[in-house]
Short mmCIF file of C-alpha atoms in Angstrom, two decimals:
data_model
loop_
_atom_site.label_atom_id
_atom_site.label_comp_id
_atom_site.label_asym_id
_atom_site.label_seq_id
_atom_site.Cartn_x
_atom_site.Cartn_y
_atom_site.Cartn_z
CA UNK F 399 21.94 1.83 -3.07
CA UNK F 400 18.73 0.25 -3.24
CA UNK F 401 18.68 -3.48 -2.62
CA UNK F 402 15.57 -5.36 -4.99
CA UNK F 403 13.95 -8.75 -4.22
CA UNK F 404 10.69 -11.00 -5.64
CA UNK F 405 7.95 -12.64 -3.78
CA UNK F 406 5.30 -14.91 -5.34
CA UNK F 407 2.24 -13.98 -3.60
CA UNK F 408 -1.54 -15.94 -4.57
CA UNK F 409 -2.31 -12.70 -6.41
CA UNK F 410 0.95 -12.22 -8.53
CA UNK F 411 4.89 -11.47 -8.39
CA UNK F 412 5.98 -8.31 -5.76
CA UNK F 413 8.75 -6.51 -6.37
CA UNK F 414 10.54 -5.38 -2.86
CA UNK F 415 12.88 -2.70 -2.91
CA UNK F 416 15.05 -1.83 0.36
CA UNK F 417 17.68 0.37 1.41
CA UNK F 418 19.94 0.99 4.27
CA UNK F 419 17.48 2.22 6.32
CA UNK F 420 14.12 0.13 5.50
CA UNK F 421 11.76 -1.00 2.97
CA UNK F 422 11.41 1.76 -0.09
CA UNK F 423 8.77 -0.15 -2.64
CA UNK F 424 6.80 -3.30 -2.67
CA UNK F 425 4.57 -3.09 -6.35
CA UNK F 426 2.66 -5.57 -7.63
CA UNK F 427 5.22 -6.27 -11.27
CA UNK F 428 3.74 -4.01 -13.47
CA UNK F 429 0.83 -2.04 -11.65
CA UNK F 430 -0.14 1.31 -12.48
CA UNK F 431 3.24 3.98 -10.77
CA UNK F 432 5.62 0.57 -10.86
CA UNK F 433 8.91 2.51 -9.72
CA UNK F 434 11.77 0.00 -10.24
CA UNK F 435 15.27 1.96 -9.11
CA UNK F 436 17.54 2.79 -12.00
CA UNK F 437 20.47 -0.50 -13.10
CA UNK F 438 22.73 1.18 -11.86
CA UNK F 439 21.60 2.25 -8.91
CA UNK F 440 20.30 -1.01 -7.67
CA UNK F 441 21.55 -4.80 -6.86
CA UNK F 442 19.39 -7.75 -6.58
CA UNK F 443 20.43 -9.10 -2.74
CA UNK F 444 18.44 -10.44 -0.04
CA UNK F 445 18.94 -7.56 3.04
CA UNK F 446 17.65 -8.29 6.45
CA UNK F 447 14.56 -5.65 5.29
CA UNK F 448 13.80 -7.64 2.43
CA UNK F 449 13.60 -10.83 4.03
CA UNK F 450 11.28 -9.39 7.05
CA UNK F 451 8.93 -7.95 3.96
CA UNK F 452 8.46 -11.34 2.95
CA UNK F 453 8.09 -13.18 6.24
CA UNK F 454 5.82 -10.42 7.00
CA UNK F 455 3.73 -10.77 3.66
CA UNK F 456 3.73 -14.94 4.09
CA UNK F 457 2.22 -14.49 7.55
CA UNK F 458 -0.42 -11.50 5.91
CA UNK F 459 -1.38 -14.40 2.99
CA UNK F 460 -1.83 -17.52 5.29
CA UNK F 461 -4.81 -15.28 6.56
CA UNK F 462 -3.37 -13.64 9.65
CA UNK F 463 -2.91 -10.23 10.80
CA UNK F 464 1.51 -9.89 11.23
CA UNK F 465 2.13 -9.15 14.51
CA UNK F 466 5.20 -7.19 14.06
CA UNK F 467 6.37 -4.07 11.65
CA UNK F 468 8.69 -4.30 8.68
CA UNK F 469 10.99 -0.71 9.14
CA UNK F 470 9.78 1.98 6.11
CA UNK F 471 11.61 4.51 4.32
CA UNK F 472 8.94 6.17 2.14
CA UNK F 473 10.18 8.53 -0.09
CA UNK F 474 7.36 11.13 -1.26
CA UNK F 475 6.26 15.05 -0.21
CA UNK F 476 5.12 15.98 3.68
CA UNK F 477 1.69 15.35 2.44
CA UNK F 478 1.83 12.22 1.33
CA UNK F 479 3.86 11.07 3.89
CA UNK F 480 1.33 12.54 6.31
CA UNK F 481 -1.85 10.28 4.01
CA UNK F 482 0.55 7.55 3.82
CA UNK F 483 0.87 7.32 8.24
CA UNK F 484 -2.46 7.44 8.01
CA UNK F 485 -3.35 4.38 5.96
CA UNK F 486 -0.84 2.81 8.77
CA UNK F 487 -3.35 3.73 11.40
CA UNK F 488 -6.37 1.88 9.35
CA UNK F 489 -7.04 -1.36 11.08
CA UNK F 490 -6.87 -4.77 9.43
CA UNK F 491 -10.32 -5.77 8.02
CA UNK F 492 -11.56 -2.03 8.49
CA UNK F 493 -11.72 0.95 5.73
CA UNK F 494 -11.54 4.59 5.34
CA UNK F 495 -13.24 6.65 2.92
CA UNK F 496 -10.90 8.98 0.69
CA UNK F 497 -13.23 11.84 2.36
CA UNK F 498 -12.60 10.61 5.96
CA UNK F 499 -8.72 10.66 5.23
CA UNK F 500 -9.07 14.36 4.39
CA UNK F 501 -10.90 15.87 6.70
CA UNK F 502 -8.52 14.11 9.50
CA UNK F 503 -5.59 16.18 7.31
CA UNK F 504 -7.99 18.83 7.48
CA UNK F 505 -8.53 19.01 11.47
CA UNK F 506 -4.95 18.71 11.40
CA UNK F 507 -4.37 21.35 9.48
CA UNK F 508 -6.95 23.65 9.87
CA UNK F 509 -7.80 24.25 6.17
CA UNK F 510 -11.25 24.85 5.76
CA UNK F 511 -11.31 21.76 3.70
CA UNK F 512 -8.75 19.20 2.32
CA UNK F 513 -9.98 17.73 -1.19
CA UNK F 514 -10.55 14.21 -1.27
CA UNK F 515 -9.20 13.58 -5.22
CA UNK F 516 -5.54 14.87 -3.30
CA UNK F 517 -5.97 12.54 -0.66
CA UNK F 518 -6.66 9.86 -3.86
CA UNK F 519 -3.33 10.64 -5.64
CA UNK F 520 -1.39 10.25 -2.36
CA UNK F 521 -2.87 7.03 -2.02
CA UNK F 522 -2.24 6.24 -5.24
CA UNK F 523 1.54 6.86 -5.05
CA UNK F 524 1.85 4.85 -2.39
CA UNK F 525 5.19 3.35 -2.75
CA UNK F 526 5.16 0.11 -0.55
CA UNK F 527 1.57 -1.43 -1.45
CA UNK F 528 -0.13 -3.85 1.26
CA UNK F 529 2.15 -3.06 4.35
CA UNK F 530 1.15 0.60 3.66
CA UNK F 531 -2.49 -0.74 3.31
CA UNK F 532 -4.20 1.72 0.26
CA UNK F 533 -6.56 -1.22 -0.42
CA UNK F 534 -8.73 -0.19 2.52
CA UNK F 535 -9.51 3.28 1.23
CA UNK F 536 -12.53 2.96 -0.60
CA UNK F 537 -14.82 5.69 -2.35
CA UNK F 538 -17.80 7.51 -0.74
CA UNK F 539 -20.41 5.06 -1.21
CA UNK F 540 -18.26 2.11 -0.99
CA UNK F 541 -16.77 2.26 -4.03
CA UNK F 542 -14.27 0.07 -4.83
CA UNK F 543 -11.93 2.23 -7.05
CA UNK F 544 -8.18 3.29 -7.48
CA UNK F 545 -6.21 0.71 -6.38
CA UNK F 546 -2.97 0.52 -8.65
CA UNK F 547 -2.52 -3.33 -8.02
CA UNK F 548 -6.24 -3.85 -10.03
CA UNK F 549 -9.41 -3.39 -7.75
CA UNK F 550 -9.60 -7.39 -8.45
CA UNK F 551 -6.59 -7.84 -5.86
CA UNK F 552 -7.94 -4.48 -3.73
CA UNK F 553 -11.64 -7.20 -3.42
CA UNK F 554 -9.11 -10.29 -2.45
CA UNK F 555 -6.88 -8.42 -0.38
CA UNK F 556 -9.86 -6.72 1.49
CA UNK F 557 -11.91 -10.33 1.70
CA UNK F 558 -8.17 -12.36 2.97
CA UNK F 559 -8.72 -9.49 5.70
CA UNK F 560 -12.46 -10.51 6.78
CA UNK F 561 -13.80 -7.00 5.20
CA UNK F 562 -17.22 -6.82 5.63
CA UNK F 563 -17.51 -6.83 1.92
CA UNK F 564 -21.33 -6.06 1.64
CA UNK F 565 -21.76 -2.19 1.61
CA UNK F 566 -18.57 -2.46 -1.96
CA UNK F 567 -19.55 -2.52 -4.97
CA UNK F 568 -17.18 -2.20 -8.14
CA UNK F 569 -18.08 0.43 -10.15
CA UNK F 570 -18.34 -0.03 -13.74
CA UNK F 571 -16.68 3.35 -15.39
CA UNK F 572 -14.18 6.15 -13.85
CA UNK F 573 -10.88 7.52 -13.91
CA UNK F 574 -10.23 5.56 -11.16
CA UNK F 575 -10.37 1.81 -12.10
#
């Protein structure tokens, strides 16, 4: 059963989805790979996880870095749960280039190279947006592209965090935007 709640953040209604064993979506309502469970398969009920999401997401909004961890159950392939640990590992206020996150997967590995554009569509899956922070991977370059929530929220998510914002730029065409 998967348990579904709402949050009204500044930058538009979350959806939270939770099951028995943690958190299993947070989406901006209607970004780009929305997954909403299936009527029947779902309840609208405030769980324990569901309630921590949001404490944890009013304590991320008044500014602050949360001090504690919301439980996960991500729900994807090994290699996107293996991108997906790593976006947990990128510090508040700090990025990581798509390119960076592969070759890490790479030395892992020991391909003789991990393609970035894979590492994108991991990151782009992402199930539980902000607590699983994809808005800190940026393009080579600092581009600020493919964030499903809208690179506007990916800029105010990254400046709420004290980004140094100066080396992004948005860029004006892509597949990405």
């Amino acid at each position: 059963m998967q348990y579904i709640s709402y949050y009204a953040s500044p930058l538009g209604k979350i959806v939270l989805a939770a099951d028995e064993t943690g958190l299993t979506g947070l989406w901006f309502e209607g970004q780009k790979y929305f997954f909403l469970p299936p009527e029947e398969g779902r309840e609208e009920k405030e769980t324990g996880f569901l309630k921590e999401a949001k404490r944890w997401l009013t304590v991320y909004f008044s500014g602050k870095e949360p001090d504690f961890k919301v439980p996960l159950h991500l729900h994807g392939s090994s290699f996107q749960k293996e991108v997906w640990d790593i976006l947990c590992s990128i510090p508040y206020g700090q990025t990581r280039t798509y390119g960076e996150i592969a070759k890490e997967i790479a030395a892992k590995r020991r391909p003789a190279r991990m393609s970035a554009q894979a590492v994108g569509g991991a990151v782009g899956h992402n199930p539980v947006s902000i607590l699983v922070p994809c808005h800190r991977v940026v393009g080579t370059g600092g581009s600020l592209t493919g964030y499903a929530g809208g690179i506007e929220r990916k800029v105010k998510l990254l400046t709420l965090e004290n980004a140094d914002m100066r080396a992004f730029y948005i860029p004006k065409k892509g597949t990405a935007l």
